[in-house]
XYZ file of C-alpha atoms in Angstrom:
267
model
C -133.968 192.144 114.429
C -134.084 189.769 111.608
C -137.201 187.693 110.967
C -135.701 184.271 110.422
C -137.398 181.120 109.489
C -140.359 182.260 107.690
C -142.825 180.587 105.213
C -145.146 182.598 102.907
C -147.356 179.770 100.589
C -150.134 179.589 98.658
C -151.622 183.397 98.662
C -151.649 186.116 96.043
C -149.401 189.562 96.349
C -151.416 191.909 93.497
C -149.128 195.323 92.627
C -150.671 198.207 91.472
C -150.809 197.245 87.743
C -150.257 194.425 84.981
C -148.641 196.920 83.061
C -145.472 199.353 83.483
C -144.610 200.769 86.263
C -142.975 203.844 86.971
C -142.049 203.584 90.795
C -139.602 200.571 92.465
C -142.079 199.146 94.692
C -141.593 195.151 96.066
C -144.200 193.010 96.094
C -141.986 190.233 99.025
C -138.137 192.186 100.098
C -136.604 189.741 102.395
C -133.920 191.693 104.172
C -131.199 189.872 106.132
C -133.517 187.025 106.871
C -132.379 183.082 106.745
C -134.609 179.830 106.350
C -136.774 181.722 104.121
C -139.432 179.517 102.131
C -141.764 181.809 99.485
C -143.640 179.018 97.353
C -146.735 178.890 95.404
C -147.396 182.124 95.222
C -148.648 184.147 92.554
C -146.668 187.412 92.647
C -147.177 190.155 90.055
C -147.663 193.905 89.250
C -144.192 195.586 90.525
C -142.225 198.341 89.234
C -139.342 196.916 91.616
C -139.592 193.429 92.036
C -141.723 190.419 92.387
C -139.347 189.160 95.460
C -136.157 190.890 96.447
C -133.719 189.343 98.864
C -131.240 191.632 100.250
C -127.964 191.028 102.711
C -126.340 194.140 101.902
C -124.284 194.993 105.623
C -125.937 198.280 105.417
C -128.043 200.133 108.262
C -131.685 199.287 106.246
C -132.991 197.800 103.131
C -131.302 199.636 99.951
C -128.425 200.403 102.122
C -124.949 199.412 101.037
C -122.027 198.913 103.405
C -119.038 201.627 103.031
C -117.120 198.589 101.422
C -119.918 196.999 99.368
C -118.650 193.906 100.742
C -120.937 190.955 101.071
C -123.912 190.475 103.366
C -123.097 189.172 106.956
C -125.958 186.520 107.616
C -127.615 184.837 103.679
C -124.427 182.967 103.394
C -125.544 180.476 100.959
C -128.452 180.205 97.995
C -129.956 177.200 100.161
C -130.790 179.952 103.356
C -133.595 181.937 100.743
C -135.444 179.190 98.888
C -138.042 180.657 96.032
C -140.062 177.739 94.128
C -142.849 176.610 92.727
C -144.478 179.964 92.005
C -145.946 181.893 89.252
C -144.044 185.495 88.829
C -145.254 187.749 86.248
C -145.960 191.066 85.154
C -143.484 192.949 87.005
C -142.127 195.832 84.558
C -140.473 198.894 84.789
C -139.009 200.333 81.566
C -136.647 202.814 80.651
C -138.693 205.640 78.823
C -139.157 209.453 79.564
C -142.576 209.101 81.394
C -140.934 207.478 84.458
C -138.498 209.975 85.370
C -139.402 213.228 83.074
C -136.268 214.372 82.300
C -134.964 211.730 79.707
C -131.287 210.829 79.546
C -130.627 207.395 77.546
C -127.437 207.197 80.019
C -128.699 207.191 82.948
C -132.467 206.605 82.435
C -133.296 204.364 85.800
C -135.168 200.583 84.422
C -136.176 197.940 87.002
C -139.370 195.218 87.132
C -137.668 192.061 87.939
C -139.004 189.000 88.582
C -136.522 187.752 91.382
C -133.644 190.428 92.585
C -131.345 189.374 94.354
C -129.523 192.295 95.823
C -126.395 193.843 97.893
C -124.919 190.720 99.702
C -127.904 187.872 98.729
C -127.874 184.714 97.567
C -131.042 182.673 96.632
C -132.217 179.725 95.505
C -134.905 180.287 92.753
C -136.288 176.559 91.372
C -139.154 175.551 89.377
C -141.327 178.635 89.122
C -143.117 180.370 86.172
C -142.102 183.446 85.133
C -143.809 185.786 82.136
C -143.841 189.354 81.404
C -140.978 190.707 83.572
C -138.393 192.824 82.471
C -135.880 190.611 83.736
C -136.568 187.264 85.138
C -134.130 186.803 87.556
C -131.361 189.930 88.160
C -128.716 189.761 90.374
C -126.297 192.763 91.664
C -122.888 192.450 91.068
C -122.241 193.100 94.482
C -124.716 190.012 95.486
C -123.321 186.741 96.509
C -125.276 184.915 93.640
C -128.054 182.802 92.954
C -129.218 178.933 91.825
C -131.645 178.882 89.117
C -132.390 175.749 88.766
C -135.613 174.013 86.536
C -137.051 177.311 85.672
C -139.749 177.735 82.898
C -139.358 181.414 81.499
C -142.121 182.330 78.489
C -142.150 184.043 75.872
C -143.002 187.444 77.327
C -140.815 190.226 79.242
C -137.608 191.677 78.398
C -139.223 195.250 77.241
C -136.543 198.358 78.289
C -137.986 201.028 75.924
C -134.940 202.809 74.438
C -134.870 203.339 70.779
C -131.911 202.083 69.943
C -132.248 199.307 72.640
C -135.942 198.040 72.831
C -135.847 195.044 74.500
C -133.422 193.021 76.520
C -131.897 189.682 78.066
C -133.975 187.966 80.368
C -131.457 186.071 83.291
C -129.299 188.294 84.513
C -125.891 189.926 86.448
C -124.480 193.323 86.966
C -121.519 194.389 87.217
C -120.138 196.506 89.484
C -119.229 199.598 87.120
C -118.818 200.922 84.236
C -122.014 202.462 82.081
C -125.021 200.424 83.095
C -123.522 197.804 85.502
C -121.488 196.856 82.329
C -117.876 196.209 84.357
C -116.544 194.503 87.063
C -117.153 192.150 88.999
C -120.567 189.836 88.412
C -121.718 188.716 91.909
C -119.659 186.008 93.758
C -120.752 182.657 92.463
C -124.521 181.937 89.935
C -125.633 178.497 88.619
C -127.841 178.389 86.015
C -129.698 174.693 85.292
C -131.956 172.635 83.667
C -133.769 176.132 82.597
C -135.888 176.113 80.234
C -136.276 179.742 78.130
C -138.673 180.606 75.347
C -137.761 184.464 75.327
C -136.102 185.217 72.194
C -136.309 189.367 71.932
C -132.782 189.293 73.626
C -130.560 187.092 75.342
C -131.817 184.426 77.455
C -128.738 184.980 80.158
C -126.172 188.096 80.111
C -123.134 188.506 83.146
C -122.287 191.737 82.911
C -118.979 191.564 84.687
C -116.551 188.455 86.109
C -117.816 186.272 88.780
C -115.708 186.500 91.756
C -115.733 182.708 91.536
C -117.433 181.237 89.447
C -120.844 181.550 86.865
C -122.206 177.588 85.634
C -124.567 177.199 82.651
C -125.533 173.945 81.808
C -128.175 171.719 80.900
C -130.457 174.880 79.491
C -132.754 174.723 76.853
C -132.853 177.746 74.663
C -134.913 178.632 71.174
C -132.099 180.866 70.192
C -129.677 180.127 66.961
C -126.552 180.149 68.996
C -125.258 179.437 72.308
C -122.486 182.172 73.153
C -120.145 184.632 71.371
C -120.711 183.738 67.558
C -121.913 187.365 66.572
C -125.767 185.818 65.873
C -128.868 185.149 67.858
C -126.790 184.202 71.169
C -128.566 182.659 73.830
C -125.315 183.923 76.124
C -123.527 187.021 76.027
C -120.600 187.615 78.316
C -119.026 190.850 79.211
C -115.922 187.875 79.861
C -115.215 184.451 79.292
C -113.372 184.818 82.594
C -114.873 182.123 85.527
C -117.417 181.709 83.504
C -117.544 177.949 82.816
C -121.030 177.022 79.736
C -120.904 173.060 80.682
C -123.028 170.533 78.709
C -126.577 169.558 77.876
C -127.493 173.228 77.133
C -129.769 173.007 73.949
C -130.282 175.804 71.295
C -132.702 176.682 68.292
C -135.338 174.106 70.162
C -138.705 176.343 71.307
C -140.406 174.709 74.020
C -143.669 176.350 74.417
C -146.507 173.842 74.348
C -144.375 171.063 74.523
C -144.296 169.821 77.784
C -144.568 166.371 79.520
C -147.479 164.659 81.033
C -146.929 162.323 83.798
C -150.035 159.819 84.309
C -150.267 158.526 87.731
C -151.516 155.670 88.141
C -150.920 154.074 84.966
C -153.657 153.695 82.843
């Protein structure tokens, strides 16, 4: 039976380590669960994730329905509302000491900050994140997520491969293809008002075509491009396809250390 209208706040959840992880364990997994609050929390120390939400129609968590279609109860990003939290170290790289037998094809790679899985959507506001592999990562069979006013640092991004060491930081799979490379990229993802000071890789890669829709606008990046011009990209897009990069997004501007004070009362 689903656990709805729950509110974790103000606590720690510690994973095993600050550093790589070999194993997909989940520090918070909401599964199939509406009016969800998670807020100041520190989260950190997962192979797996931080937080994953998960809707997937399946029989348990990790279970996908026969027609991957979309969850039947988080209809909307507003249902699963992450903010105002501080997610970091959660890592999970893609070298031979986490699965032995090392095949750069199909070499398994998690430690997200935020997943939102099979069916999910989420919204994910005004938290910290540092030192995940990926920030936020979405399925491509997920519904989508709202990232809205997030601060992402410097850190994170590390995969491990030789020929690919490091890489983007906001993401969404596709649904085939070699590594999640093809199809379709979730339902519909806004991405706003972030702020990203990764520069190892892409701030934001969709790794397929949003069923309706994927909205970038009003981000603030340090990279030397914005999308698609061969160079330091803050975007890359498996297709321009309902993908629609609105204005106010900002590019070779670094923001670390360079943030606002608000005073008060005035004096």
């Amino acid at each position: 039976v689903p656990a709805d209208n729950v509110r974790l706040s103000g606590f720690r959840v510690e994973g095993p380590s600050l550093g790589q992880q070999t194993v997909d364990q989940f520090g918070i997994h909401v599964f199939r669960c509406v009016d969800v609050e998670i807020s100041n929390m520190e989260v950190f120390g997962w192979g797996g994730a931080a937080v994953r939400v998960e809707d997937g129609g399946g029989d348990g968590p990790g279970q996908e329905s026969p027609s991957n279609r979309p969850g039947d109860r988080i209809g909307r990003p507003t249902q699963v509302r992450i903010f105002n939290n501080y997610i970091h170290h959660n890592q999970h790289e893609s070298t031979e000491e986490n699965d032995g037998d090392w095949n750069p094809f199909t070499q398994h790679a998690a430690g997200y900050g935020v997943d939102v899985h099979h069916g999910a959507w989420a919204e994910i506001r005004e938290n910290l994140f540092d030192h995940n592999r990926h920030a936020i990562a979405a399925s491509g069979h997920a519904g989508g997520y709202d990232a809205i006013r997030n601060l992402v640092l410097k850190g994170g991004g590390y995969h491990g491969r030789a020929f690919n060491k490091w890489t983007h930081i906001l993401d969404i799979h596709g649904t085939g293809c070699i590594a999640y490379s093809c199809g379709r990229a979730a339902v519909q993802t806004w991405f706003t008002d972030n702020a990203v000071q990764y520069r190892n890789d892409n701030a934001i890669k969709i790794r397929g075509m949003p069923h309706i829709a994927a909205n970038i606008a009003g981000n603030v990046f340090p990279h030397e491009g914005l999308e698609d011009d061969w160079g330091d990209d803050a975007i890359h897009l498996q297709t321009g396809q309902h993908v629609h990069i609105g204005s106010g997004n900002v590019i070779e501007f670094d923001s670390y250390g360079r943030y606002g004070v608000c005073d008060f009362d005035g004096d």
